[in-house]
Short mmCIF file of C-alpha atoms in Angstrom, two decimals:
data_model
loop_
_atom_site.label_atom_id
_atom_site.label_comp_id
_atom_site.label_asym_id
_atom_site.label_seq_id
_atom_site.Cartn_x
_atom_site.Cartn_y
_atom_site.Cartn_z
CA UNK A 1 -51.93 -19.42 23.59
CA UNK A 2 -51.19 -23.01 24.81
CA UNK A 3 -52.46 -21.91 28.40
CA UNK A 4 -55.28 -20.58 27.47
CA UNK A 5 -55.79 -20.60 23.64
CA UNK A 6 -57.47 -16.86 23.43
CA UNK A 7 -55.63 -14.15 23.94
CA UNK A 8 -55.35 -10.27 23.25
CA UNK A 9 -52.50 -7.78 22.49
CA UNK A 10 -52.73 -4.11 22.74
CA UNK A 11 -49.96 -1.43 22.95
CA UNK A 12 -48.37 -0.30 26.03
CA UNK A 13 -49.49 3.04 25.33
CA UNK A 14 -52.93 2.96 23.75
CA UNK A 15 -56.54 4.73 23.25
CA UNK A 16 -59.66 4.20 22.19
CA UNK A 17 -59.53 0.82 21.62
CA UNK A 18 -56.85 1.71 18.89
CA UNK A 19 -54.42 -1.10 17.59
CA UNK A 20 -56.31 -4.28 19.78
CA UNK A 21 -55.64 -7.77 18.11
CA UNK A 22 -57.58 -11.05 19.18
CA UNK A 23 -55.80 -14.33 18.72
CA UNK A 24 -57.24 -17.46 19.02
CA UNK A 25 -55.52 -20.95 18.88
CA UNK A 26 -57.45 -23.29 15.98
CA UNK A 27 -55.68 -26.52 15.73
CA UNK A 28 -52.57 -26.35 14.02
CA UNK A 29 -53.93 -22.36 12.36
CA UNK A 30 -54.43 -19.49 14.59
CA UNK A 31 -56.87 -16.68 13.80
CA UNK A 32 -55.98 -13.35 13.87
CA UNK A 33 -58.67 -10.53 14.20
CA UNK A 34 -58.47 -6.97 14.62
CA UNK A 35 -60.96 -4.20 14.42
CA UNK A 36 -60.86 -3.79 10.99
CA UNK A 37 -59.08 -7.51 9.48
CA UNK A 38 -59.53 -11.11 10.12
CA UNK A 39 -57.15 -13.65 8.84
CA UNK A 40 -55.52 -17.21 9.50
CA UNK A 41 -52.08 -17.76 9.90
CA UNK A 42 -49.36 -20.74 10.09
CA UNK A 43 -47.34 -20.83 13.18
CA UNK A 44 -44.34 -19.47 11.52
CA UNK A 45 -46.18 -16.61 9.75
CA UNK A 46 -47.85 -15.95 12.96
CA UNK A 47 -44.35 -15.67 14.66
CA UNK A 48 -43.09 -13.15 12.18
CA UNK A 49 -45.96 -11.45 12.61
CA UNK A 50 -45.71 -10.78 16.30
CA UNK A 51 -41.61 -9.88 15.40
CA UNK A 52 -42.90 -6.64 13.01
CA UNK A 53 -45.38 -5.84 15.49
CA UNK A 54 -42.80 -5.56 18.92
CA UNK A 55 -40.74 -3.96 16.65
CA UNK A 56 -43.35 -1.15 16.00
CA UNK A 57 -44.84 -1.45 19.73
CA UNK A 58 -44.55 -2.28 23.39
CA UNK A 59 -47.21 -4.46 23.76
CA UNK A 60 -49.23 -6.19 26.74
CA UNK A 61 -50.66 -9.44 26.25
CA UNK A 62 -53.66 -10.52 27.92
CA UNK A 63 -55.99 -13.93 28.65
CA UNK A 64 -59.52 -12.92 26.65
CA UNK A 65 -62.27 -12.77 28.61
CA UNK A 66 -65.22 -13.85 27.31
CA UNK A 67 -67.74 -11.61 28.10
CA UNK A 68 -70.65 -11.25 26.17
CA UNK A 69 -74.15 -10.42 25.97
CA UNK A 70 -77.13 -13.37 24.87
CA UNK A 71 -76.87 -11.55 21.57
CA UNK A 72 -72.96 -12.34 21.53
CA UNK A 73 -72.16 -8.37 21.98
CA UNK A 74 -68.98 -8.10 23.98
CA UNK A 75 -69.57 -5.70 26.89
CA UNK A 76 -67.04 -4.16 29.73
CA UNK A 77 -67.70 -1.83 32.10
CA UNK A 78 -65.93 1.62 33.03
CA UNK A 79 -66.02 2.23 37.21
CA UNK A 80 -65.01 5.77 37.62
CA UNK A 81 -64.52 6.70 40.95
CA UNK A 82 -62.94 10.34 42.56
CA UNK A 83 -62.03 11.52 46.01
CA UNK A 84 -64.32 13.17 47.93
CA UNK A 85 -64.55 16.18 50.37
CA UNK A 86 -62.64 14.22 52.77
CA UNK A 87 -60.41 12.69 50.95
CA UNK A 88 -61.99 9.53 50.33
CA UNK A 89 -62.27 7.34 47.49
CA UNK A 90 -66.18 7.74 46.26
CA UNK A 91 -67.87 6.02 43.48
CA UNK A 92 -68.75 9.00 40.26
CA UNK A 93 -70.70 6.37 37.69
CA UNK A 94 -70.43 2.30 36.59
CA UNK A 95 -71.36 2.34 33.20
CA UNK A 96 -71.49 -1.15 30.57
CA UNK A 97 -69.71 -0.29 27.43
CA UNK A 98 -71.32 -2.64 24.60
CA UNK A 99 -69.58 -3.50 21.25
CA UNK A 100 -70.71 -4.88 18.23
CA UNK A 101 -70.53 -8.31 17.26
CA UNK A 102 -67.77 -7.92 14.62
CA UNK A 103 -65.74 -5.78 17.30
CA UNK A 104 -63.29 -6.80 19.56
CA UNK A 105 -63.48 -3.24 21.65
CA UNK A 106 -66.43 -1.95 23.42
CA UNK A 107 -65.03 1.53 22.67
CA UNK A 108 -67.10 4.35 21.57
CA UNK A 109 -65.04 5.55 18.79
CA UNK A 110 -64.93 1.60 17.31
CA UNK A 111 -68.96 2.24 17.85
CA UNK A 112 -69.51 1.23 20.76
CA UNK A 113 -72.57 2.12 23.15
CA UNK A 114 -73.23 2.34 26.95
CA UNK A 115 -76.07 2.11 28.67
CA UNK A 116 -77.58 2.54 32.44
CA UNK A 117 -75.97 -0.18 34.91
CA UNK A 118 -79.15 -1.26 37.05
CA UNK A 119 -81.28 -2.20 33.52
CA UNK A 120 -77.94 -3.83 31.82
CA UNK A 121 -77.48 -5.80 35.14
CA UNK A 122 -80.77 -7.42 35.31
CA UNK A 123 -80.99 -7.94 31.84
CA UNK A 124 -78.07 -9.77 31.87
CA UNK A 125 -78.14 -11.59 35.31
CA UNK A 126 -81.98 -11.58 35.93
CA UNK A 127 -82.37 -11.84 39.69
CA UNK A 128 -78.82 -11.70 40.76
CA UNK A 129 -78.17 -8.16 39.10
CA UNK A 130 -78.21 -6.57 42.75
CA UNK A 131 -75.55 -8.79 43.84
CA UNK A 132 -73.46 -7.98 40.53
CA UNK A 133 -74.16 -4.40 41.48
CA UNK A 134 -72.83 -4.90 44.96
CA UNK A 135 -69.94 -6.92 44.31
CA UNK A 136 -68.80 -4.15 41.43
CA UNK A 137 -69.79 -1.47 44.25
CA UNK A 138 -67.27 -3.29 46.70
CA UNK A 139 -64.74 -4.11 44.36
CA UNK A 140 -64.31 -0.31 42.88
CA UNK A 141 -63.93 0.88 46.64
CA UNK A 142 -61.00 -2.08 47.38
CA UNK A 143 -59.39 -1.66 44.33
CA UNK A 144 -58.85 2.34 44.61
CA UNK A 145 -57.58 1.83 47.62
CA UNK A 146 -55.33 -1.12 46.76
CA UNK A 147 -54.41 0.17 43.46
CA UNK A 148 -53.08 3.59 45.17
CA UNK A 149 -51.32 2.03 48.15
CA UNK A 150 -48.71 0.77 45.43
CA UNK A 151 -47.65 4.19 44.71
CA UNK A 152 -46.07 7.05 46.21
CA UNK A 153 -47.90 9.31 45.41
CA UNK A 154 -51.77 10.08 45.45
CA UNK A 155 -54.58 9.59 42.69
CA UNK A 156 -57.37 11.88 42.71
CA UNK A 157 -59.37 10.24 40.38
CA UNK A 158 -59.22 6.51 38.36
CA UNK A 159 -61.28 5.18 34.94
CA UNK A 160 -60.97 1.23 35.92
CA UNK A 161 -61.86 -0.76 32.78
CA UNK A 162 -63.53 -4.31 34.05
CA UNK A 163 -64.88 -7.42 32.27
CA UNK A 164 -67.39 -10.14 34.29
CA UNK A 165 -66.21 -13.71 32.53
CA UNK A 166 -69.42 -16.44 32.68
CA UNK A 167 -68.50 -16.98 36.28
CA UNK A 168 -69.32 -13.56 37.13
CA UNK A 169 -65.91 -13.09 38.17
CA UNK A 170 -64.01 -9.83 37.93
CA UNK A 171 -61.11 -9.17 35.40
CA UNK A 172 -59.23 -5.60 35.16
CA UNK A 173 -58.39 -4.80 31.72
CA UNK A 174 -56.64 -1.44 32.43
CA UNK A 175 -56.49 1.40 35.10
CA UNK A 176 -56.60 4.68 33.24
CA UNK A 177 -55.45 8.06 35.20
CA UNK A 178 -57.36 10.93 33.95
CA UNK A 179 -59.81 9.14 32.46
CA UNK A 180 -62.23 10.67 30.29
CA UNK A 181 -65.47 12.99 31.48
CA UNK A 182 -67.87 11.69 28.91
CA UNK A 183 -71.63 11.77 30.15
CA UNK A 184 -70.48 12.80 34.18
CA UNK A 185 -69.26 15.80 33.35
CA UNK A 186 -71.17 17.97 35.94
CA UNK A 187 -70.62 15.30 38.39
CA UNK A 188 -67.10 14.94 38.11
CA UNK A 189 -66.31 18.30 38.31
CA UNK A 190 -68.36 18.97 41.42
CA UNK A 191 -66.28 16.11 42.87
CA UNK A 192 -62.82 17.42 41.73
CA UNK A 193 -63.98 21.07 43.41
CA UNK A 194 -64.58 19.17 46.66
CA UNK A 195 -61.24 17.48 46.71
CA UNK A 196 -59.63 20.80 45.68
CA UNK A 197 -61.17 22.00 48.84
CA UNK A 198 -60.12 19.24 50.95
CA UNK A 199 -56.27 19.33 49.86
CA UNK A 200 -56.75 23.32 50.24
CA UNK A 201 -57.51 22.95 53.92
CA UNK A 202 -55.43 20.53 54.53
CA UNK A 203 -52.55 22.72 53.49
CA UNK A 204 -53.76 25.24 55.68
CA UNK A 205 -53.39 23.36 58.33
CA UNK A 206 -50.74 22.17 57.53
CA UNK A 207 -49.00 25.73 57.31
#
């Protein structure tokens, strides 16, 4: 909070935007805001506050982003991405996930809403939307590819949760494994047969 006065907590092992608490530093107060609650604390009440809650959870804290529409709707954006026939890391869908005003998650089940990338975009950024577009195309590519070098093992297929702060910079909230099929389910599953395939043959030969 003293580096950067906005912050959020969320479990170490949360969904749906279940459990997320905003925390912003007001002077001498700080404001607490979840979901469903908003209230202003002392230092000291906010302190034993945080105490009950790490005793209940492992949490993660992280900078806020702001990230927000003209109408002052937070958005994010989901990048799911698969491997292909060959192998290969491929993008499946981008998609902006919009919240209301009064919520701090964009997720659907807090009533959230998503939308198609290329109208969000320039709606958002006007003439620079293709260049958004690209640099999330470029960045979902890297990242698979950086994000699975760190393990032993392989990933077939990765939900990447992103936010674009006023600088149009990149910010990973979370990398989800398994990540949910909503609205791509045809098209994931095509791509999961293909991959099937590839490991299948490569096994063969293998053998």
């Amino acid at each position: 909070l003293h580096t950067y006065n906005q912050i959020i907590l969320k479990p170490l092992s949360g969904h749906h935007g279940n459990e997320i608490i905003y925390i912003e530093s007001k002077n001498n107060d700080y404001l607490i805001k979840t979901n469903e609650d908003i209230q202003m604390m002392k230092k000291m009440d906010l302190y034993n506050y945080l105490i009950k809650l790490q005793s209940q959870h492992k949490m993660i804290i992280q900078r806020y982003i702001i990230s927000k529409t003209d109408t002052e709707e937070p958005f994010d954006f989901r990048i799911h991405v698969q491997k292909d026939g060959n192998g290969k890391w491929q993008i499946t869908l981008i998609y902006p996930k919009i919240g209301y005003k009064s919520k701090i998650a964009t997720n659907l089940g807090k009533g959230g809403k998503i939308t198609i990338l290329d109208k969000f975009l320039e709606n958002i950024y006007g003439d620079e939307y293709l260049d958004v577009k690209k640099y999330l195309d470029v960045f979902a590519l890297q990242f698979a590819n950086h994000f699975e070098s760190l393990y032993k093992h392989k990933f077939d297929e990765l939900g990447i949760d992103v936010g674009l702060d006023e600088n149009k910079k990149i910010w990973i909230y979370e990398v989800n494994w398994r990540p949910g099929h909503i609205f791509l389910e045809s098209k994931a599953a095509i791509n999961a047969i293909k991959y099937a395939n590839f490991l299948a043959n490569q096994k063969k030969r293998e053998d």
